[in-house]
């Protein structure tokens, strides 16, 4: 999955961007933490990183 596809997926589930310098910081009103996501729109997300981000987002 590319980063651009992940942005769309996570935003469909209520996550929004709240700043960040090197990474986007996605926050959700139901969770008390943020998910840092790299700013590499066209690159593929490494499998382990993708799994971790999906798990943190409550999508896996």
mmCIF file of C-alpha atoms in Angstrom:
data_model
loop_
_atom_site.group_PDB
_atom_site.id
_atom_site.type_symbol
_atom_site.label_atom_id
_atom_site.label_comp_id
_atom_site.label_asym_id
_atom_site.label_seq_id
_atom_site.Cartn_x
_atom_site.Cartn_y
_atom_site.Cartn_z
ATOM 1 C CA UNK A 1 0.000 0.000 0.000
ATOM 2 C CA UNK A 2 1.283 3.467 -0.835
ATOM 3 C CA UNK A 3 1.317 6.258 1.713
ATOM 4 C CA UNK A 4 -1.281 8.200 -0.323
ATOM 5 C CA UNK A 5 -3.664 5.216 -0.124
ATOM 6 C CA UNK A 6 -3.078 4.935 3.629
ATOM 7 C CA UNK A 7 -3.894 8.650 4.086
ATOM 8 C CA UNK A 8 -7.267 8.137 2.396
ATOM 9 C CA UNK A 9 -8.014 4.965 4.376
ATOM 10 C CA UNK A 10 -7.213 6.432 7.778
ATOM 11 C CA UNK A 11 -9.089 9.682 7.057
ATOM 12 C CA UNK A 12 -12.217 7.687 6.128
ATOM 13 C CA UNK A 13 -12.159 6.274 9.656
ATOM 14 C CA UNK A 14 -12.155 9.658 11.413
ATOM 15 C CA UNK A 15 -8.434 10.388 11.775
ATOM 16 C CA UNK A 16 -7.265 13.936 10.999
ATOM 17 C CA UNK A 17 -3.862 15.590 10.585
ATOM 18 C CA UNK A 18 -2.678 17.808 13.428
ATOM 19 C CA UNK A 19 0.705 19.246 12.479
ATOM 20 C CA UNK A 20 4.009 17.458 12.536
ATOM 21 C CA UNK A 21 7.369 18.418 11.078
ATOM 22 C CA UNK A 22 8.940 15.319 9.551
ATOM 23 C CA UNK A 23 5.780 13.213 9.732
ATOM 24 C CA UNK A 24 2.054 13.853 9.711
ATOM 25 C CA UNK A 25 0.493 13.398 13.148
ATOM 26 C CA UNK A 26 -2.908 11.757 12.794
ATOM 27 C CA UNK A 27 -5.240 12.132 15.779
ATOM 28 C CA UNK A 28 -8.678 10.698 16.521
ATOM 29 C CA UNK A 29 -11.227 11.925 19.078
ATOM 30 C CA UNK A 30 -11.715 8.401 20.491
ATOM 31 C CA UNK A 31 -8.000 7.704 21.069
ATOM 32 C CA UNK A 32 -5.593 9.529 23.401
ATOM 33 C CA UNK A 33 -2.525 9.095 21.172
ATOM 34 C CA UNK A 34 -1.423 10.066 17.684
ATOM 35 C CA UNK A 35 -0.062 8.021 14.792
ATOM 36 C CA UNK A 36 3.030 9.416 13.033
ATOM 37 C CA UNK A 37 2.876 8.788 9.277
ATOM 38 C CA UNK A 38 5.696 9.595 6.849
ATOM 39 C CA UNK A 39 5.272 12.178 4.105
ATOM 40 C CA UNK A 40 6.134 9.920 1.154
ATOM 41 C CA UNK A 41 2.978 9.963 -0.974
ATOM 42 C CA UNK A 42 4.202 7.770 -3.843
ATOM 43 C CA UNK A 43 6.350 5.307 -1.888
ATOM 44 C CA UNK A 44 5.222 1.916 -0.647
ATOM 45 C CA UNK A 45 4.859 1.506 3.118
ATOM 46 C CA UNK A 46 7.117 -1.274 4.469
ATOM 47 C CA UNK A 47 4.944 -4.261 5.552
ATOM 48 C CA UNK A 48 5.878 -4.106 9.250
ATOM 49 C CA UNK A 49 5.252 -0.371 9.421
ATOM 50 C CA UNK A 50 1.908 -0.734 7.669
ATOM 51 C CA UNK A 51 0.812 -3.497 10.057
ATOM 52 C CA UNK A 52 1.782 -1.401 13.077
ATOM 53 C CA UNK A 53 -0.015 1.725 11.818
ATOM 54 C CA UNK A 54 -3.193 -0.231 10.967
ATOM 55 C CA UNK A 55 -3.139 -1.846 14.411
ATOM 56 C CA UNK A 56 -2.657 1.534 16.134
ATOM 57 C CA UNK A 57 -5.527 2.987 14.097
ATOM 58 C CA UNK A 58 -7.834 0.158 15.172
ATOM 59 C CA UNK A 59 -8.204 -1.143 11.630
ATOM 60 C CA UNK A 60 -6.603 -4.545 12.187
#
